[in-house]
Amino acid sequence: MEKRHNLSKSGVIEEIPLACSDELAAVEFLEKQRWGNTPACVKCGSVEVYKMTDAKTSKRNRRYLWRCRDCKEQYTVRIGTVYEESRIELRHWCYAFWRASTSKKGVSALEIKRHCQISYKSALFLMNRIRFAMAPDDYRPLLTGIVEADEVYIGPRKPRYKGTSGQGSAINKIPVFCAGERGGELRRRIVADVTAATLQAAIREEVDSRARLMTDEYSAYRGLKKTWEGGHETVCHSTKEYARADVHVNTAESSHALVKRGIMGIYHNVSHEYLHRYLWQFDFLWNNRKLNDGERTVLAVRAAEGKRLMYRQPYGN
Ligand SMILES: [Zn+2]
């Protein structure tokens, strides 16, 4: 089950359009991504398995069942994945995986509803689980090298101003922290606030203390200069300084811009409760931006395997 096949460079892109329109092609595409050339039993791991066929037509069983000669279990490729508990056709899953993995900003449930001609509820179900498949693993190594840390507010374009306090612009907006390894992985998370205590704790949870840390001059990062082992350098945006040699947070900022445009333009705003799922998707797309579209789609499809059992509130409907 833990085995991962190398992402094949060719073939995938050609196979995906058919898998998005024909159910058998979709099933076979997902089977191939999951098992490669050695299909195995989902219950006992035996490779003594076969595709069940219809007695009359000797074609593949209508439910695309497999059977294990060792434990006698019958199963399909859906078992143990994010699509196990759905009746939505797998060709729609393939289409949604493809679209969600190949646009810089992802795809909305509304678009999936229209293109697949399924209900909005089904489209939401699909997209929620695909975003969950794109969620990072629980155990990830700390970021190293040069790491940019930055915070951003995500929310409505026109915040409701309440009174004249300086925080007025932040009302209705959700603070998001981001740490990104220069040339490497980027991680975003919703934070309760943007105080020094919160942001510096987030930095320590994501970043190796020997990394060279770069931020803007925001007061919450003060104090790191003295304590951060790998050194902490800042750019001063208030004096229109955006980069000084290799000191900048441009990577984090350009990825923030993408998220903001995506949330407003594609998803037309996202509530606090659901934002983390969209952040998973944006991070997945950003972190795998160097793969081609087929490779990125396959990566998301494979990530869906084994995620079902972890699918619990608050990630449910
Ligand atoms: Zn078995």
Short mmCIF file of C-alpha atoms and ligand atoms in Angstrom, two decimals:
data_model
loop_
_atom_site.label_atom_id
_atom_site.label_comp_id
_atom_site.label_asym_id
_atom_site.label_seq_id
_atom_site.Cartn_x
_atom_site.Cartn_y
_atom_site.Cartn_z
CA MET A 1 0.00 0.00 0.00
CA GLU A 2 2.84 2.39 0.79
CA LYS A 3 4.54 1.78 -2.50
CA ARG A 4 4.81 4.82 -4.75
CA HIS A 5 5.49 4.52 -8.44
CA ASN A 6 7.68 6.99 -10.22
CA LEU A 7 5.73 9.65 -11.98
CA SER A 8 5.87 8.66 -15.58
CA LYS A 9 6.93 11.46 -17.86
CA SER A 10 4.81 10.49 -20.79
CA GLY A 11 1.46 8.96 -21.42
CA VAL A 12 -0.47 10.46 -18.55
CA ILE A 13 -1.53 13.64 -20.29
CA GLU A 14 -2.83 11.68 -23.25
CA GLU A 15 -4.82 9.31 -21.03
CA ILE A 16 -6.55 11.91 -18.90
CA PRO A 17 -9.10 13.32 -21.39
CA LEU A 18 -10.50 9.85 -22.05
CA ALA A 19 -10.57 9.08 -18.33
CA CYS A 20 -12.64 12.24 -17.87
CA SER A 21 -15.33 11.11 -20.29
CA ASP A 22 -15.49 7.30 -20.20
CA GLU A 23 -16.15 5.40 -16.97
CA LEU A 24 -14.15 2.29 -17.84
CA ALA A 25 -11.19 4.43 -18.91
CA ALA A 26 -11.49 6.33 -15.62
CA VAL A 27 -11.51 3.13 -13.58
CA GLU A 28 -8.50 1.76 -15.45
CA PHE A 29 -6.64 5.05 -15.16
CA LEU A 30 -7.13 5.13 -11.39
CA GLU A 31 -6.23 1.43 -11.07
CA LYS A 32 -3.02 2.03 -12.96
CA GLN A 33 -2.11 5.03 -10.84
CA ARG A 34 -2.78 3.08 -7.70
CA TRP A 35 -1.27 -0.31 -8.45
CA GLY A 36 0.94 0.12 -11.47
CA ASN A 37 1.47 -3.26 -13.10
CA THR A 38 0.91 -5.26 -9.93
CA PRO A 39 -2.68 -4.92 -8.73
CA ALA A 40 -2.98 -6.02 -5.13
CA CYS A 41 -5.76 -6.89 -2.71
CA VAL A 42 -6.84 -3.90 -0.62
CA LYS A 43 -7.52 -6.15 2.34
CA CYS A 44 -4.58 -8.57 2.57
CA GLY A 45 -2.09 -7.17 0.06
CA SER A 46 -1.94 -10.40 -1.97
CA VAL A 47 -1.26 -10.04 -5.68
CA GLU A 48 -3.31 -13.15 -6.45
CA VAL A 49 -6.19 -11.02 -7.67
CA TYR A 50 -8.29 -10.82 -10.81
CA LYS A 51 -10.86 -8.59 -12.46
CA MET A 52 -14.34 -10.09 -12.15
CA THR A 53 -16.23 -10.53 -15.39
CA ASP A 54 -19.86 -10.72 -16.34
CA ALA A 55 -20.80 -14.36 -17.02
CA LYS A 56 -22.93 -13.57 -20.08
CA THR A 57 -20.79 -11.04 -21.87
CA SER A 58 -17.42 -12.00 -20.38
CA LYS A 59 -16.77 -8.28 -20.22
CA ARG A 60 -15.67 -6.55 -17.06
CA ASN A 61 -18.10 -6.67 -14.19
CA ARG A 62 -20.50 -3.71 -14.19
CA ARG A 63 -19.25 -2.52 -10.82
CA TYR A 64 -15.60 -2.98 -11.84
CA LEU A 65 -15.03 -5.42 -9.02
CA TRP A 66 -11.79 -7.25 -8.29
CA ARG A 67 -11.54 -10.46 -6.31
CA CYS A 68 -8.71 -11.82 -4.19
CA ARG A 69 -7.91 -15.53 -4.48
CA ASP A 70 -6.30 -15.54 -1.05
CA CYS A 71 -8.79 -13.80 1.23
CA LYS A 72 -11.79 -13.99 -1.16
CA GLU A 73 -12.45 -10.28 -0.69
CA GLN A 74 -14.23 -8.38 -3.46
CA TYR A 75 -13.30 -4.74 -3.87
CA THR A 76 -12.96 -1.84 -6.28
CA VAL A 77 -10.32 0.82 -6.78
CA ARG A 78 -12.46 3.18 -4.69
CA ILE A 79 -11.80 1.30 -1.46
CA GLY A 80 -9.56 3.19 0.95
CA THR A 81 -9.56 6.44 -1.01
CA VAL A 82 -11.37 9.76 -0.74
CA TYR A 83 -13.90 8.55 -3.30
CA GLU A 84 -14.89 5.41 -1.43
CA GLU A 85 -18.07 6.80 0.08
CA SER A 86 -19.39 8.44 -3.04
CA ARG A 87 -21.50 7.23 -5.91
CA ILE A 88 -20.27 9.94 -8.20
CA GLU A 89 -18.84 8.39 -11.35
CA LEU A 90 -15.08 8.10 -11.37
CA ARG A 91 -14.84 9.92 -14.69
CA HIS A 92 -16.12 13.01 -12.85
CA TRP A 93 -13.53 12.47 -10.15
CA CYS A 94 -10.84 12.27 -12.85
CA TYR A 95 -12.11 15.49 -14.42
CA ALA A 96 -12.18 17.30 -11.09
CA PHE A 97 -8.69 16.06 -10.17
CA TRP A 98 -7.42 17.18 -13.55
CA ARG A 99 -8.96 20.64 -13.37
CA ALA A 100 -8.02 21.15 -9.72
CA SER A 101 -4.40 20.20 -10.42
CA THR A 102 -3.77 22.08 -13.63
CA SER A 103 -4.87 25.64 -13.01
CA LYS A 104 -2.72 27.95 -10.89
CA LYS A 105 -5.72 28.87 -8.80
CA GLY A 106 -7.65 25.62 -8.89
CA VAL A 107 -11.25 25.21 -9.94
CA SER A 108 -14.58 26.04 -8.28
CA ALA A 109 -17.30 23.54 -7.43
CA LEU A 110 -19.66 25.61 -9.55
CA GLU A 111 -17.54 25.00 -12.63
CA ILE A 112 -17.32 21.27 -11.90
CA LYS A 113 -21.11 21.20 -11.50
CA ARG A 114 -21.58 22.77 -14.92
CA HIS A 115 -18.95 20.77 -16.79
CA CYS A 116 -19.84 17.37 -15.31
CA GLN A 117 -23.58 18.04 -15.12
CA ILE A 118 -23.77 16.88 -11.54
CA SER A 119 -25.50 18.56 -8.62
CA TYR A 120 -23.78 21.39 -6.79
CA LYS A 121 -23.82 19.24 -3.67
CA SER A 122 -21.94 16.47 -5.48
CA ALA A 123 -19.48 18.96 -6.95
CA LEU A 124 -18.79 20.38 -3.50
CA PHE A 125 -18.32 16.86 -2.13
CA LEU A 126 -15.81 16.13 -4.89
CA MET A 127 -13.87 19.33 -4.45
CA ASN A 128 -13.75 19.11 -0.65
CA ARG A 129 -12.22 15.67 -0.86
CA ILE A 130 -9.82 16.58 -3.61
CA ARG A 131 -8.59 19.50 -1.53
CA PHE A 132 -8.23 17.11 1.38
CA ALA A 133 -6.15 14.80 -0.82
CA MET A 134 -3.92 17.81 -1.49
CA ALA A 135 -3.45 18.48 2.24
CA PRO A 136 0.11 18.15 3.49
CA ASP A 137 1.25 15.13 5.45
CA ASP A 138 1.18 15.47 9.22
CA TYR A 139 4.88 14.92 9.59
CA ARG A 140 6.98 17.20 7.48
CA PRO A 141 10.61 18.17 7.88
CA LEU A 142 11.33 21.74 8.95
CA LEU A 143 12.10 24.25 6.20
CA THR A 144 15.79 24.98 5.73
CA GLY A 145 18.15 27.15 3.67
CA ILE A 146 16.76 30.63 3.07
CA VAL A 147 13.22 30.88 4.44
CA GLU A 148 10.82 33.76 3.88
CA ALA A 149 8.14 34.32 6.48
CA ASP A 150 5.23 36.64 5.90
CA GLU A 151 1.65 37.24 6.96
CA VAL A 152 -1.33 38.30 4.90
CA TYR A 153 -5.01 39.02 5.37
CA ILE A 154 -7.40 37.11 3.18
CA GLY A 155 -10.97 38.19 2.82
CA PRO A 156 -13.40 40.55 1.14
CA ARG A 157 -11.98 43.24 -1.04
CA LYS A 158 -13.91 45.95 0.79
CA PRO A 159 -13.75 45.32 4.51
CA ARG A 160 -16.46 46.80 6.69
CA TYR A 161 -14.87 49.56 8.66
CA LYS A 162 -15.93 49.67 12.24
CA GLY A 163 -15.01 52.86 13.99
CA THR A 164 -11.69 54.47 13.37
CA SER A 165 -9.35 52.01 15.02
CA GLY A 166 -6.24 51.10 13.13
CA GLN A 167 -7.40 47.53 12.86
CA GLY A 168 -10.48 48.50 10.89
CA SER A 169 -9.09 47.17 7.66
CA ALA A 170 -8.63 43.77 9.24
CA ILE A 171 -12.27 43.26 10.16
CA ASN A 172 -13.76 40.34 8.23
CA LYS A 173 -10.35 39.34 6.99
CA ILE A 174 -8.56 36.20 8.06
CA PRO A 175 -4.88 36.34 9.03
CA VAL A 176 -2.76 33.76 7.26
CA PHE A 177 0.87 33.02 8.00
CA CYS A 178 3.23 31.71 5.38
CA ALA A 179 6.74 30.28 5.53
CA GLY A 180 8.47 29.39 2.30
CA GLU A 181 11.84 27.88 1.55
CA ARG A 182 13.46 29.87 -1.26
CA GLY A 183 13.21 27.65 -4.33
CA GLY A 184 11.40 25.00 -2.31
CA GLU A 185 8.28 24.30 -0.36
CA LEU A 186 5.84 26.86 0.95
CA ARG A 187 3.41 26.37 3.85
CA ARG A 188 0.47 28.50 4.76
CA ARG A 189 -1.77 28.33 7.80
CA ILE A 190 -4.57 30.33 9.34
CA VAL A 191 -3.46 32.07 12.53
CA ALA A 192 -5.54 33.50 15.35
CA ASP A 193 -3.85 36.88 15.13
CA VAL A 194 -0.64 38.51 13.93
CA THR A 195 0.99 39.16 17.27
CA ALA A 196 4.66 38.46 17.89
CA ALA A 197 3.79 35.46 20.07
CA THR A 198 1.62 33.83 17.39
CA LEU A 199 3.82 34.51 14.38
CA GLN A 200 7.08 33.60 16.07
CA ALA A 201 5.55 30.37 17.38
CA ALA A 202 4.41 29.55 13.83
CA ILE A 203 7.92 30.23 12.52
CA ARG A 204 9.43 27.88 15.10
CA GLU A 205 6.98 25.13 14.17
CA GLU A 206 7.80 25.32 10.46
CA VAL A 207 11.39 26.50 10.18
CA ASP A 208 14.69 24.93 11.18
CA SER A 209 16.42 27.36 13.58
CA ARG A 210 19.59 27.22 11.45
CA ALA A 211 17.78 28.59 8.39
CA ARG A 212 18.44 32.17 7.22
CA LEU A 213 15.16 33.85 8.04
CA MET A 214 13.80 36.76 6.02
CA THR A 215 10.77 38.92 6.82
CA ASP A 216 9.60 42.46 6.34
CA GLU A 217 10.07 44.97 9.13
CA TYR A 218 6.71 44.26 10.79
CA SER A 219 7.02 44.66 14.55
CA ALA A 220 5.87 41.12 15.34
CA TYR A 221 9.15 39.80 13.91
CA ARG A 222 11.28 42.05 16.09
CA GLY A 223 13.26 40.17 18.65
CA LEU A 224 14.11 37.39 16.20
CA LYS A 225 17.26 39.25 15.19
CA LYS A 226 18.75 38.51 18.58
CA THR A 227 17.39 35.02 19.06
CA TRP A 228 17.23 33.35 15.65
CA GLU A 229 20.23 31.05 15.30
CA GLY A 230 20.54 31.16 11.52
CA GLY A 231 20.23 34.94 11.36
CA HIS A 232 17.20 37.13 10.70
CA GLU A 233 17.24 39.78 7.99
CA THR A 234 14.49 42.23 7.11
CA VAL A 235 13.47 44.41 4.20
CA CYS A 236 11.90 47.74 4.99
CA HIS A 237 8.75 48.07 2.86
CA SER A 238 7.77 51.35 4.51
CA THR A 239 10.82 53.00 2.97
CA LYS A 240 10.02 51.36 -0.38
CA GLU A 241 12.78 48.84 0.00
CA TYR A 242 11.66 45.56 -1.52
CA ALA A 243 14.93 43.74 -1.90
CA ARG A 244 18.49 44.16 -0.74
CA ALA A 245 20.78 41.69 -2.48
CA ASP A 246 19.10 38.35 -1.75
CA VAL A 247 17.15 39.69 1.20
CA HIS A 248 13.46 39.84 0.27
CA VAL A 249 10.10 38.17 0.80
CA ASN A 250 9.02 38.38 -2.83
CA THR A 251 8.31 34.67 -3.16
CA ALA A 252 5.91 34.69 -0.23
CA GLU A 253 4.29 37.87 -1.46
CA SER A 254 3.75 36.73 -5.01
CA SER A 255 2.20 33.50 -3.75
CA HIS A 256 -0.08 35.54 -1.47
CA ALA A 257 -1.18 37.60 -4.44
CA LEU A 258 -2.12 34.42 -6.28
CA VAL A 259 -4.18 33.18 -3.34
CA LYS A 260 -5.96 36.51 -2.98
CA ARG A 261 -6.80 36.69 -6.66
CA GLY A 262 -7.92 33.07 -6.65
CA ILE A 263 -10.14 33.40 -3.60
CA MET A 264 -11.81 36.54 -4.92
CA GLY A 265 -11.89 35.68 -8.59
CA ILE A 266 -12.70 31.99 -8.66
CA TYR A 267 -14.25 31.17 -5.34
CA HIS A 268 -15.85 34.57 -4.69
CA ASN A 269 -14.78 34.65 -1.12
CA VAL A 270 -14.38 31.80 1.31
CA SER A 271 -15.53 31.62 4.92
CA HIS A 272 -13.16 31.25 7.83
CA GLU A 273 -14.41 27.72 8.39
CA TYR A 274 -13.38 26.49 4.93
CA LEU A 275 -10.37 28.63 4.09
CA HIS A 276 -7.82 26.06 5.28
CA ARG A 277 -8.94 23.65 2.54
CA TYR A 278 -8.33 26.23 -0.14
CA LEU A 279 -4.93 26.94 1.35
CA TRP A 280 -4.08 23.22 1.04
CA GLN A 281 -4.93 23.41 -2.63
CA PHE A 282 -2.98 26.62 -3.25
CA ASP A 283 0.07 25.23 -1.43
CA PHE A 284 -0.14 21.96 -3.35
CA LEU A 285 -0.26 23.80 -6.66
CA TRP A 286 2.56 26.14 -5.71
CA ASN A 287 4.78 23.42 -4.30
CA ASN A 288 4.37 21.25 -7.38
CA ARG A 289 4.50 24.04 -9.94
CA LYS A 290 7.57 22.55 -11.61
CA LEU A 291 5.78 19.32 -12.51
CA ASN A 292 3.86 19.15 -15.77
CA ASP A 293 0.07 19.01 -15.69
CA GLY A 294 -0.11 15.24 -16.02
CA GLU A 295 2.42 14.63 -13.27
CA ARG A 296 0.67 17.04 -10.92
CA THR A 297 -2.71 15.40 -11.55
CA VAL A 298 -1.27 11.96 -10.87
CA LEU A 299 0.33 13.21 -7.67
CA ALA A 300 -3.05 14.44 -6.41
CA VAL A 301 -4.79 11.22 -7.45
CA ARG A 302 -2.19 9.15 -5.59
CA ALA A 303 -2.43 11.38 -2.53
CA ALA A 304 -6.12 10.47 -2.36
CA GLU A 305 -5.19 6.92 -1.50
CA GLY A 306 -5.15 6.26 2.20
CA LYS A 307 -6.68 9.61 3.06
CA ARG A 308 -10.23 8.35 3.54
CA LEU A 309 -9.72 7.02 7.04
CA MET A 310 -8.39 10.36 8.16
CA TYR A 311 -11.32 12.21 6.69
CA ARG A 312 -13.05 13.50 9.78
CA GLN A 313 -14.59 16.74 11.01
CA PRO A 314 -13.78 19.58 10.69
CA TYR A 315 -13.02 18.40 7.20
CA GLY A 316 -16.43 16.80 6.63
CA ASN A 317 -19.25 18.38 4.70
ZN ZN B 1 -6.92 -10.48 -0.20
#
